[in-house]
Amino acid sequence: MVTSRKAYLPHQASIEWLRSPWAILISSGMGVFIGTAHPQVAVWIAPFGTLYLGLLKMCVLPILLSAITNSLGRLMQSHDARQYVQRIAVVFPLSLLTVSAIAVAIAALAGPGRDLSTETLQTLGVLVNQSGVDLEMALSGPLPEASTGSVTTLVDSMVPDNIFAALSEGQTLKVLLFAMIFGVSLGLVKAPTTAALFDTLDSLYQAFNKVIYGLTYLLPFGLCSLLAYQLSQVGVAVLLSMVDFVVVAIATFALIYLVSTLVIWRRSGLNFWPTLLALKDPTILSLATSSSLACLPAAITSLSDTLKFNPQTTNLVTPLAITLCRFGSVIYFASATLFVMQLYQRDLGLAGLGIVIMGSILAGMATSGVTGVLTLTMLGLVLEPLKLPLEAVLVLFIAIDPLMDPFRTLGIVHTGMAVTTLIADQES
Amino acid sequence: MFQKLMTQSFSCLWRGKRDVKADRWSRTLLGGFALVLFLGLTFGASDGALAVSKAPIAASPAASATRTAAASSTPARSTTSNPSPTVLPAMPPDIQRILDRGKLTVAVLGQDNAPFFMGNPGHLEGLDIQLAQALADQLGVSLEVTRSAQTFDQVVDTVYGQKADLAISKISRTLKRAQRVRFSRPYLRMRQGLLVNRLQMAEQTQGRSIVETIRDLRGQVGVIEGSSYVGFLKQKFPQASIVEYPTWEDTVGAVVRGDILAAYRDELEIKKVVRTRPDAALQLQTIALTDTQDSLAVVLPWSSAHLLAFVDQYLDTLATQYTVDTVLDEYADYWSAQRLKQS
């Protein structure tokens, strides 16, 4: 870890400079400049970002499998398991409720989507029309397959009937469940032979951590390319029409980021500045990659290596918090539902707000099995019980998603880390 | 040919022998002849087949030569028999009438209906007007538009009474109209459509997909009073309750306000609503029913058989087939200009 300010100066250790905040700052500045001023250059340099993201994601499944199996197995052997399971069972639901309630409260107070002007409605309507949401259907014949998300898809996406298929298709939830079952059963085997397997898993984990560490030297380049491409994809006209929603959502994310940082800081017992420095890597990675899984190794490393939380607990709880709790999605769905409510001038009352809080948690957690635009369709899980239509607003959310996705990812990763610190103890 | 020769020669031989009156011989000869005849037939047939297959090659130059001779001889004969070469064969009467008049009379509904026909009398525009102008140009005459009719059925009556050569006026092909007039091929194939209030719809779905909900449509559906869609609605959505409105604007207004669940009309009018009123697009869902149809065609008097063939052929040669979306796209500028004028 870097401790002295002098280390950030570029004339020292040339290659190490790539890991300094200055390099990050400069590259993100370049990314923003290219993305906004020269979108065509952004598209041109986009393959480098994809390459970087691909390398990061390459390490995720081995780390997920080895970290969870290893830590859960050792936990079972050390007989502390019950204590941690209890903590997880209390902290996860409570933190989800808190986060969802904060998001609903902010959105209800700020009221995005309330009293929109006719011009704004026209801009939004033109966008809805352009994306061709006309439905073409036959009055007879077989019913088409429904493609909307539901709770059953979450259950379906959790149980792997073939772990190798799940691994080769990158179905994270299935791998997660397998790793947990494997880890528990491995811990229950009271034979000395398991030590060899634990060591193997440990070396696997260490090896991929080295890769992740090596990749941080490439972060400035990847960051610049990813940021530029993302920004070049944001439609400015839509953004302006939905500006009040965007501002409220980002403010909510910022507030919850701040609260999470404070939690991590209090739990780590370090000074504020070193805590912030330790959180730098996962934060920047989430904003740049928009992929919570790609940030998982960085999150574990920063919690266990830099902030000195118990590595075993961190290895277990961080992946669980990031893949299952999906705080960012919960926050986003809560704000989005309130926006839709106010857009359609529906007054829900307190009971309705309760449904939003619970529905957002459910919908947010349901996003753990899916990627891309399907993530946003999970919004239907909240809107349907409230009898609000999804299709038209979905188009709007898809349009601003290049901007919102990084913040959502940051919410997932950062809040997940904060929750982990609530469960894990510090290394003595 | 060879076969024929053989039979002839043999029969001559046979008659010769009979002259000698040798009966015993004749019987043996008959048997021998029969054998030879059989052989001759068999070989002759195959030979003949060969000859036939060869024949066209050999014959074709001769035949073409004959044809050219005939061709060259015919005008010669006609000039001699027909002293005045300027008289052409008579034109079909329905075309001749238009050519004599020097203009094509097209009946169009009195009220504007964008994007089909709109504008002031001096400057009409729209898809139907374009088509009418193109037909007139192809006939080499000028175009005259009569707009006396106030309803679509009156337009059909105008054509039936031969007060116009044809009508292009967003007229749907229906069997009832087809009893009195002739329809061309459709120039725009449309389907029936529903304009649905999304909020009202969300109330109705109850966990079902939107397709299921529409197939079992319950609730209030608006149609234009007395239009053919009243009947369609009873037929396609027996569970829905019918609300009739005097005009389409009233119907659309009721859907936007959420007074009724949906409005029912042709696909183009449905899609036109969300295009012309984008601020209401968030409230509205358009649905095209793929197994229904509402096709627009040119209307002609039942006696104008040749003009019908002419119109059909012209529609066949059109490079692009119009669809609802291409028509709406083509006239998108027109509506944005209208909106600017209103505001």
Short mmCIF file of N, CA, C and O in Angstrom, two decimals, chain A residues 309-418:
data_model
loop_
_atom_site.label_atom_id
_atom_site.label_comp_id
_atom_site.label_asym_id
_atom_site.label_seq_id
_atom_site.Cartn_x
_atom_site.Cartn_y
_atom_site.Cartn_z
N PHE A 309 -9.62 -6.80 6.87
CA PHE A 309 -10.72 -7.58 7.44
C PHE A 309 -10.38 -9.05 7.29
O PHE A 309 -9.58 -9.42 6.44
N ASN A 310 -11.03 -9.87 8.13
CA ASN A 310 -10.76 -11.30 8.11
C ASN A 310 -10.94 -11.87 6.71
O ASN A 310 -12.05 -11.83 6.17
N PRO A 311 -9.85 -12.38 6.08
CA PRO A 311 -9.94 -12.80 4.68
C PRO A 311 -10.97 -13.90 4.46
O PRO A 311 -11.65 -13.90 3.43
N GLN A 312 -11.08 -14.81 5.41
CA GLN A 312 -12.02 -15.92 5.22
C GLN A 312 -13.46 -15.41 5.09
O GLN A 312 -14.18 -15.77 4.17
N THR A 313 -13.84 -14.55 6.02
CA THR A 313 -15.20 -14.01 5.99
C THR A 313 -15.39 -13.14 4.76
O THR A 313 -16.42 -13.22 4.07
N THR A 314 -14.40 -12.31 4.47
CA THR A 314 -14.50 -11.42 3.32
C THR A 314 -14.69 -12.23 2.03
O THR A 314 -15.54 -11.91 1.21
N ASN A 315 -13.87 -13.28 1.89
CA ASN A 315 -13.95 -14.12 0.70
C ASN A 315 -15.34 -14.72 0.53
O ASN A 315 -15.79 -14.95 -0.59
N LEU A 316 -15.99 -14.99 1.64
CA LEU A 316 -17.30 -15.61 1.56
C LEU A 316 -18.41 -14.58 1.39
O LEU A 316 -19.29 -14.72 0.52
N VAL A 317 -18.36 -13.54 2.22
CA VAL A 317 -19.50 -12.63 2.31
C VAL A 317 -19.53 -11.65 1.13
O VAL A 317 -20.62 -11.35 0.61
N THR A 318 -18.38 -11.16 0.69
CA THR A 318 -18.38 -10.18 -0.40
C THR A 318 -19.07 -10.73 -1.66
O THR A 318 -19.96 -10.06 -2.21
N PRO A 319 -18.70 -11.94 -2.12
CA PRO A 319 -19.42 -12.44 -3.31
C PRO A 319 -20.90 -12.59 -3.07
O PRO A 319 -21.71 -12.30 -3.96
N LEU A 320 -21.28 -13.03 -1.86
CA LEU A 320 -22.71 -13.19 -1.57
C LEU A 320 -23.42 -11.85 -1.62
O LEU A 320 -24.48 -11.71 -2.23
N ALA A 321 -22.82 -10.86 -0.95
CA ALA A 321 -23.46 -9.54 -0.89
C ALA A 321 -23.58 -8.93 -2.28
O ALA A 321 -24.60 -8.34 -2.64
N ILE A 322 -22.52 -9.11 -3.10
CA ILE A 322 -22.52 -8.47 -4.42
C ILE A 322 -23.45 -9.20 -5.39
O ILE A 322 -24.20 -8.58 -6.15
N THR A 323 -23.45 -10.53 -5.36
CA THR A 323 -24.26 -11.24 -6.35
C THR A 323 -25.71 -11.40 -5.92
O THR A 323 -26.60 -11.47 -6.76
N LEU A 324 -25.98 -11.47 -4.63
CA LEU A 324 -27.37 -11.71 -4.20
C LEU A 324 -28.11 -10.43 -3.85
O LEU A 324 -29.25 -10.24 -4.24
N CYS A 325 -27.46 -9.55 -3.05
CA CYS A 325 -28.22 -8.42 -2.52
C CYS A 325 -28.47 -7.35 -3.56
O CYS A 325 -29.52 -6.72 -3.56
N ARG A 326 -27.55 -7.12 -4.48
CA ARG A 326 -27.76 -6.18 -5.58
C ARG A 326 -28.33 -4.84 -5.11
O ARG A 326 -29.37 -4.39 -5.59
N PHE A 327 -27.63 -4.22 -4.13
CA PHE A 327 -28.15 -2.98 -3.56
C PHE A 327 -28.39 -1.91 -4.62
O PHE A 327 -29.39 -1.20 -4.57
N GLY A 328 -27.47 -1.79 -5.58
CA GLY A 328 -27.61 -0.77 -6.61
C GLY A 328 -28.91 -0.91 -7.39
O GLY A 328 -29.62 0.06 -7.64
N SER A 329 -29.24 -2.17 -7.75
CA SER A 329 -30.48 -2.39 -8.50
C SER A 329 -31.69 -2.08 -7.65
O SER A 329 -32.68 -1.53 -8.14
N VAL A 330 -31.61 -2.42 -6.36
CA VAL A 330 -32.72 -2.14 -5.45
C VAL A 330 -32.98 -0.63 -5.40
O VAL A 330 -34.11 -0.17 -5.54
N ILE A 331 -31.90 0.13 -5.22
CA ILE A 331 -32.01 1.60 -5.17
C ILE A 331 -32.62 2.12 -6.46
O ILE A 331 -33.56 2.92 -6.46
N TYR A 332 -32.10 1.61 -7.58
CA TYR A 332 -32.53 2.13 -8.88
C TYR A 332 -34.00 1.82 -9.11
O TYR A 332 -34.76 2.68 -9.57
N PHE A 333 -34.43 0.61 -8.79
CA PHE A 333 -35.82 0.24 -9.02
C PHE A 333 -36.76 1.05 -8.13
O PHE A 333 -37.86 1.42 -8.56
N ALA A 334 -36.33 1.33 -6.90
CA ALA A 334 -37.17 2.13 -6.01
C ALA A 334 -37.37 3.52 -6.60
O ALA A 334 -38.50 4.01 -6.70
N SER A 335 -36.26 4.17 -7.03
CA SER A 335 -36.39 5.51 -7.63
C SER A 335 -37.21 5.46 -8.90
O SER A 335 -38.08 6.31 -9.14
N ALA A 336 -36.94 4.44 -9.73
CA ALA A 336 -37.63 4.35 -11.02
C ALA A 336 -39.13 4.16 -10.83
O ALA A 336 -39.92 4.77 -11.54
N THR A 337 -39.51 3.32 -9.86
CA THR A 337 -40.94 3.10 -9.64
C THR A 337 -41.64 4.38 -9.22
O THR A 337 -42.73 4.71 -9.70
N LEU A 338 -40.97 5.11 -8.33
CA LEU A 338 -41.57 6.38 -7.90
C LEU A 338 -41.69 7.35 -9.07
O LEU A 338 -42.68 8.07 -9.18
N PHE A 339 -40.70 7.31 -9.98
CA PHE A 339 -40.75 8.17 -11.17
C PHE A 339 -41.95 7.79 -12.04
O PHE A 339 -42.71 8.65 -12.48
N VAL A 340 -42.13 6.49 -12.28
CA VAL A 340 -43.24 6.04 -13.11
C VAL A 340 -44.57 6.40 -12.46
O VAL A 340 -45.50 6.89 -13.13
N MET A 341 -44.65 6.21 -11.15
CA MET A 341 -45.86 6.56 -10.40
C MET A 341 -46.25 8.01 -10.62
O MET A 341 -47.40 8.34 -10.90
N GLN A 342 -45.25 8.87 -10.51
CA GLN A 342 -45.54 10.29 -10.63
C GLN A 342 -45.77 10.70 -12.08
O GLN A 342 -46.51 11.63 -12.35
N LEU A 343 -45.13 9.97 -13.00
CA LEU A 343 -45.34 10.23 -14.43
C LEU A 343 -46.79 9.93 -14.80
O LEU A 343 -47.42 10.69 -15.54
N TYR A 344 -47.34 8.85 -14.28
CA TYR A 344 -48.72 8.49 -14.57
C TYR A 344 -49.69 9.08 -13.54
O TYR A 344 -50.85 8.67 -13.49
N GLN A 345 -49.20 10.00 -12.71
CA GLN A 345 -50.02 10.70 -11.74
C GLN A 345 -50.85 9.74 -10.88
O GLN A 345 -52.06 9.89 -10.74
N ARG A 346 -50.17 8.74 -10.35
CA ARG A 346 -50.85 7.77 -9.51
C ARG A 346 -50.43 8.05 -8.07
O ARG A 346 -49.25 8.19 -7.77
N ASP A 347 -51.43 8.16 -7.18
CA ASP A 347 -51.10 8.35 -5.77
C ASP A 347 -51.26 7.01 -5.07
O ASP A 347 -52.33 6.41 -5.09
N LEU A 348 -50.16 6.53 -4.48
CA LEU A 348 -50.20 5.16 -3.96
C LEU A 348 -50.48 5.09 -2.46
O LEU A 348 -50.88 4.06 -1.96
N GLY A 349 -50.23 6.17 -1.75
CA GLY A 349 -50.43 6.11 -0.30
C GLY A 349 -49.32 5.32 0.38
O GLY A 349 -48.39 4.84 -0.27
N LEU A 350 -49.42 5.17 1.68
CA LEU A 350 -48.36 4.51 2.44
C LEU A 350 -48.25 3.03 2.10
O LEU A 350 -47.16 2.49 1.99
N ALA A 351 -49.41 2.39 1.94
CA ALA A 351 -49.39 0.96 1.60
C ALA A 351 -48.67 0.74 0.27
O ALA A 351 -47.86 -0.17 0.14
N GLY A 352 -48.95 1.63 -0.68
CA GLY A 352 -48.30 1.54 -1.98
C GLY A 352 -46.79 1.69 -1.85
O GLY A 352 -46.02 0.96 -2.46
N LEU A 353 -46.37 2.65 -1.02
CA LEU A 353 -44.93 2.86 -0.82
C LEU A 353 -44.30 1.61 -0.19
O LEU A 353 -43.16 1.26 -0.51
N GLY A 354 -45.06 0.96 0.69
CA GLY A 354 -44.57 -0.29 1.28
C GLY A 354 -44.36 -1.33 0.20
O GLY A 354 -43.32 -2.02 0.19
N ILE A 355 -45.30 -1.41 -0.75
CA ILE A 355 -45.15 -2.37 -1.85
C ILE A 355 -43.91 -2.02 -2.67
O ILE A 355 -43.15 -2.90 -3.08
N VAL A 356 -43.68 -0.70 -2.88
CA VAL A 356 -42.50 -0.29 -3.65
C VAL A 356 -41.23 -0.75 -2.94
O VAL A 356 -40.30 -1.29 -3.56
N ILE A 357 -41.17 -0.55 -1.61
CA ILE A 357 -39.96 -0.92 -0.87
C ILE A 357 -39.70 -2.42 -0.99
O ILE A 357 -38.60 -2.86 -1.34
N MET A 358 -40.73 -3.22 -0.75
CA MET A 358 -40.56 -4.67 -0.81
C MET A 358 -40.34 -5.14 -2.25
O MET A 358 -39.46 -5.97 -2.51
N GLY A 359 -41.13 -4.60 -3.18
CA GLY A 359 -41.02 -5.01 -4.58
C GLY A 359 -39.66 -4.69 -5.16
O GLY A 359 -39.10 -5.47 -5.92
N SER A 360 -39.09 -3.53 -4.78
CA SER A 360 -37.78 -3.15 -5.30
C SER A 360 -36.72 -4.12 -4.82
O SER A 360 -35.79 -4.47 -5.56
N ILE A 361 -36.83 -4.57 -3.55
CA ILE A 361 -35.86 -5.53 -3.03
C ILE A 361 -35.94 -6.82 -3.84
O ILE A 361 -34.93 -7.36 -4.31
N LEU A 362 -37.19 -7.27 -4.06
CA LEU A 362 -37.39 -8.51 -4.81
C LEU A 362 -36.86 -8.37 -6.24
O LEU A 362 -36.10 -9.22 -6.73
N ALA A 363 -37.25 -7.26 -6.89
CA ALA A 363 -36.83 -7.06 -8.28
C ALA A 363 -35.32 -6.90 -8.37
O ALA A 363 -34.68 -7.41 -9.28
N GLY A 364 -34.76 -6.18 -7.40
CA GLY A 364 -33.31 -5.98 -7.39
C GLY A 364 -32.57 -7.29 -7.25
O GLY A 364 -31.61 -7.57 -7.98
N MET A 365 -33.04 -8.13 -6.33
CA MET A 365 -32.38 -9.43 -6.15
C MET A 365 -32.57 -10.30 -7.37
O MET A 365 -31.72 -11.14 -7.70
N ALA A 366 -33.71 -10.12 -8.07
CA ALA A 366 -33.97 -10.94 -9.26
C ALA A 366 -33.01 -10.61 -10.39
O ALA A 366 -32.85 -11.39 -11.31
N THR A 367 -32.37 -9.44 -10.34
CA THR A 367 -31.44 -9.10 -11.42
C THR A 367 -30.14 -9.89 -11.33
O THR A 367 -29.33 -9.84 -12.23
N SER A 368 -29.95 -10.63 -10.22
CA SER A 368 -28.65 -11.29 -10.05
C SER A 368 -28.43 -12.38 -11.10
O SER A 368 -27.30 -12.68 -11.43
N GLY A 369 -29.51 -12.94 -11.64
CA GLY A 369 -29.31 -14.00 -12.62
C GLY A 369 -29.23 -13.52 -14.04
O GLY A 369 -29.00 -14.30 -14.95
N VAL A 370 -29.46 -12.22 -14.27
CA VAL A 370 -29.60 -11.77 -15.66
C VAL A 370 -28.62 -10.64 -15.96
O VAL A 370 -28.01 -10.05 -15.07
N THR A 371 -28.47 -10.35 -17.25
CA THR A 371 -27.58 -9.26 -17.67
C THR A 371 -28.28 -8.41 -18.71
O THR A 371 -29.30 -8.81 -19.26
N GLY A 372 -27.68 -7.26 -18.99
CA GLY A 372 -28.14 -6.41 -20.08
C GLY A 372 -29.52 -5.83 -19.83
O GLY A 372 -29.90 -5.53 -18.71
N VAL A 373 -30.28 -5.69 -20.94
CA VAL A 373 -31.59 -5.03 -20.88
C VAL A 373 -32.56 -5.81 -19.99
O VAL A 373 -33.45 -5.25 -19.38
N LEU A 374 -32.35 -7.14 -19.90
CA LEU A 374 -33.22 -7.95 -19.05
C LEU A 374 -33.22 -7.44 -17.62
O LEU A 374 -34.22 -7.56 -16.91
N THR A 375 -32.09 -6.87 -17.19
CA THR A 375 -32.02 -6.30 -15.85
C THR A 375 -33.16 -5.31 -15.64
O THR A 375 -33.84 -5.33 -14.62
N LEU A 376 -33.34 -4.44 -16.65
CA LEU A 376 -34.35 -3.39 -16.50
C LEU A 376 -35.77 -3.94 -16.56
O LEU A 376 -36.67 -3.39 -15.95
N THR A 377 -35.97 -5.06 -17.28
CA THR A 377 -37.33 -5.60 -17.37
C THR A 377 -37.80 -6.10 -16.01
O THR A 377 -39.00 -6.28 -15.80
N MET A 378 -36.85 -6.35 -15.09
CA MET A 378 -37.24 -6.78 -13.74
C MET A 378 -38.05 -5.69 -13.03
O MET A 378 -38.70 -5.97 -12.02
N LEU A 379 -37.99 -4.48 -13.56
CA LEU A 379 -38.80 -3.39 -13.02
C LEU A 379 -40.27 -3.78 -13.04
O LEU A 379 -41.06 -3.32 -12.19
N GLY A 380 -40.63 -4.64 -13.98
CA GLY A 380 -42.00 -5.11 -14.08
C GLY A 380 -42.47 -5.79 -12.80
O GLY A 380 -43.66 -5.76 -12.47
N LEU A 381 -41.54 -6.40 -12.08
CA LEU A 381 -41.91 -7.08 -10.83
C LEU A 381 -42.47 -6.10 -9.81
O LEU A 381 -43.29 -6.46 -8.98
N VAL A 382 -41.99 -4.85 -9.84
CA VAL A 382 -42.52 -3.84 -8.92
C VAL A 382 -43.78 -3.22 -9.49
O VAL A 382 -44.74 -2.97 -8.77
N LEU A 383 -43.74 -2.93 -10.80
CA LEU A 383 -44.85 -2.18 -11.40
C LEU A 383 -46.13 -3.00 -11.50
O LEU A 383 -47.22 -2.47 -11.39
N GLU A 384 -45.98 -4.30 -11.70
CA GLU A 384 -47.18 -5.11 -11.93
C GLU A 384 -48.13 -5.12 -10.73
O GLU A 384 -49.32 -4.86 -10.91
N PRO A 385 -47.63 -5.38 -9.51
CA PRO A 385 -48.58 -5.33 -8.38
C PRO A 385 -49.18 -3.94 -8.18
O PRO A 385 -50.28 -3.82 -7.63
N LEU A 386 -48.48 -2.91 -8.64
CA LEU A 386 -49.01 -1.55 -8.50
C LEU A 386 -49.92 -1.18 -9.66
O LEU A 386 -50.42 -0.05 -9.73
N LYS A 387 -50.10 -2.11 -10.61
CA LYS A 387 -50.92 -1.89 -11.81
C LYS A 387 -50.44 -0.67 -12.61
O LYS A 387 -51.21 0.20 -12.99
N LEU A 388 -49.14 -0.62 -12.79
CA LEU A 388 -48.56 0.45 -13.63
C LEU A 388 -47.97 -0.21 -14.87
O LEU A 388 -47.40 -1.29 -14.78
N PRO A 389 -48.12 0.45 -16.04
CA PRO A 389 -47.61 -0.16 -17.27
C PRO A 389 -46.10 -0.01 -17.40
O PRO A 389 -45.53 1.01 -17.01
N LEU A 390 -45.46 -1.03 -17.97
CA LEU A 390 -43.99 -1.04 -18.02
C LEU A 390 -43.44 -0.63 -19.39
O LEU A 390 -42.49 0.14 -19.46
N GLU A 391 -44.06 -1.14 -20.49
CA GLU A 391 -43.39 -1.09 -21.80
C GLU A 391 -42.91 0.30 -22.20
O GLU A 391 -41.77 0.47 -22.61
N ALA A 392 -43.79 1.30 -22.10
CA ALA A 392 -43.43 2.63 -22.58
C ALA A 392 -42.28 3.21 -21.78
O ALA A 392 -41.32 3.75 -22.34
N VAL A 393 -42.33 3.08 -20.45
CA VAL A 393 -41.26 3.68 -19.64
C VAL A 393 -39.98 2.88 -19.75
O VAL A 393 -38.89 3.44 -19.63
N LEU A 394 -40.11 1.59 -20.05
CA LEU A 394 -38.91 0.77 -20.19
C LEU A 394 -38.01 1.35 -21.28
O LEU A 394 -36.78 1.39 -21.13
N VAL A 395 -38.65 1.82 -22.35
CA VAL A 395 -37.90 2.43 -23.46
C VAL A 395 -37.07 3.61 -22.94
O VAL A 395 -35.90 3.77 -23.30
N LEU A 396 -37.69 4.40 -22.07
CA LEU A 396 -36.98 5.57 -21.53
C LEU A 396 -35.81 5.14 -20.66
O LEU A 396 -34.72 5.71 -20.73
N PHE A 397 -36.05 4.13 -19.83
CA PHE A 397 -34.97 3.69 -18.93
C PHE A 397 -33.83 3.07 -19.72
O PHE A 397 -32.66 3.23 -19.37
N ILE A 398 -34.18 2.36 -20.80
CA ILE A 398 -33.12 1.78 -21.64
C ILE A 398 -32.28 2.90 -22.26
O ILE A 398 -31.06 2.81 -22.34
N ALA A 399 -32.96 4.00 -22.64
CA ALA A 399 -32.25 5.09 -23.30
C ALA A 399 -31.23 5.76 -22.37
O ALA A 399 -30.15 6.15 -22.81
N ILE A 400 -31.57 5.88 -21.09
CA ILE A 400 -30.61 6.56 -20.20
C ILE A 400 -29.69 5.56 -19.50
O ILE A 400 -28.83 5.94 -18.72
N ASP A 401 -29.86 4.27 -19.80
CA ASP A 401 -29.10 3.28 -19.03
C ASP A 401 -27.58 3.37 -19.18
O ASP A 401 -26.88 3.07 -18.22
N PRO A 402 -27.06 3.75 -20.36
CA PRO A 402 -25.60 3.89 -20.42
C PRO A 402 -25.06 4.80 -19.32
O PRO A 402 -23.94 4.61 -18.83
N LEU A 403 -25.86 5.80 -18.91
CA LEU A 403 -25.40 6.70 -17.85
C LEU A 403 -25.68 6.11 -16.47
O LEU A 403 -24.89 6.29 -15.54
N MET A 404 -26.81 5.43 -16.33
CA MET A 404 -27.21 4.96 -15.00
C MET A 404 -26.51 3.67 -14.59
O MET A 404 -26.29 3.43 -13.40
N ASP A 405 -26.15 2.84 -15.56
CA ASP A 405 -25.57 1.54 -15.24
C ASP A 405 -24.30 1.64 -14.37
O ASP A 405 -24.18 0.90 -13.40
N PRO A 406 -23.36 2.54 -14.68
CA PRO A 406 -22.18 2.63 -13.81
C PRO A 406 -22.53 2.95 -12.36
O PRO A 406 -21.95 2.35 -11.44
N PHE A 407 -23.50 3.84 -12.16
CA PHE A 407 -23.87 4.20 -10.80
C PHE A 407 -24.56 3.04 -10.09
O PHE A 407 -24.37 2.81 -8.90
N ARG A 408 -25.37 2.31 -10.87
CA ARG A 408 -26.03 1.15 -10.29
C ARG A 408 -24.99 0.13 -9.85
O ARG A 408 -25.07 -0.44 -8.76
N THR A 409 -23.98 -0.09 -10.71
CA THR A 409 -22.92 -1.03 -10.37
C THR A 409 -22.16 -0.57 -9.13
O THR A 409 -21.83 -1.37 -8.25
N LEU A 410 -21.90 0.73 -9.09
CA LEU A 410 -21.20 1.26 -7.92
C LEU A 410 -22.02 0.99 -6.66
O LEU A 410 -21.48 0.58 -5.62
N GLY A 411 -23.33 1.18 -6.76
CA GLY A 411 -24.20 0.90 -5.62
C GLY A 411 -24.12 -0.55 -5.20
O GLY A 411 -24.05 -0.87 -4.01
N ILE A 412 -24.11 -1.45 -6.20
CA ILE A 412 -24.05 -2.88 -5.89
C ILE A 412 -22.75 -3.22 -5.17
O ILE A 412 -22.74 -3.84 -4.11
N VAL A 413 -21.63 -2.76 -5.75
CA VAL A 413 -20.32 -3.16 -5.23
C VAL A 413 -20.02 -2.48 -3.89
O VAL A 413 -19.68 -3.14 -2.91
N HIS A 414 -20.23 -1.17 -3.86
CA HIS A 414 -19.81 -0.42 -2.67
C HIS A 414 -20.67 -0.76 -1.46
O HIS A 414 -20.15 -1.01 -0.37
N THR A 415 -21.98 -0.80 -1.64
CA THR A 415 -22.85 -1.14 -0.52
C THR A 415 -22.62 -2.59 -0.10
O THR A 415 -22.66 -2.91 1.09
N GLY A 416 -22.38 -3.45 -1.10
CA GLY A 416 -22.05 -4.84 -0.78
C GLY A 416 -20.82 -4.93 0.10
O GLY A 416 -20.77 -5.72 1.05
N MET A 417 -19.81 -4.09 -0.19
CA MET A 417 -18.60 -4.07 0.63
C MET A 417 -18.91 -3.59 2.03
O MET A 417 -18.41 -4.14 3.03
N ALA A 418 -19.76 -2.54 2.14
CA ALA A 418 -20.10 -2.00 3.46
C ALA A 418 -20.80 -3.06 4.29
O ALA A 418 -20.51 -3.23 5.49
#
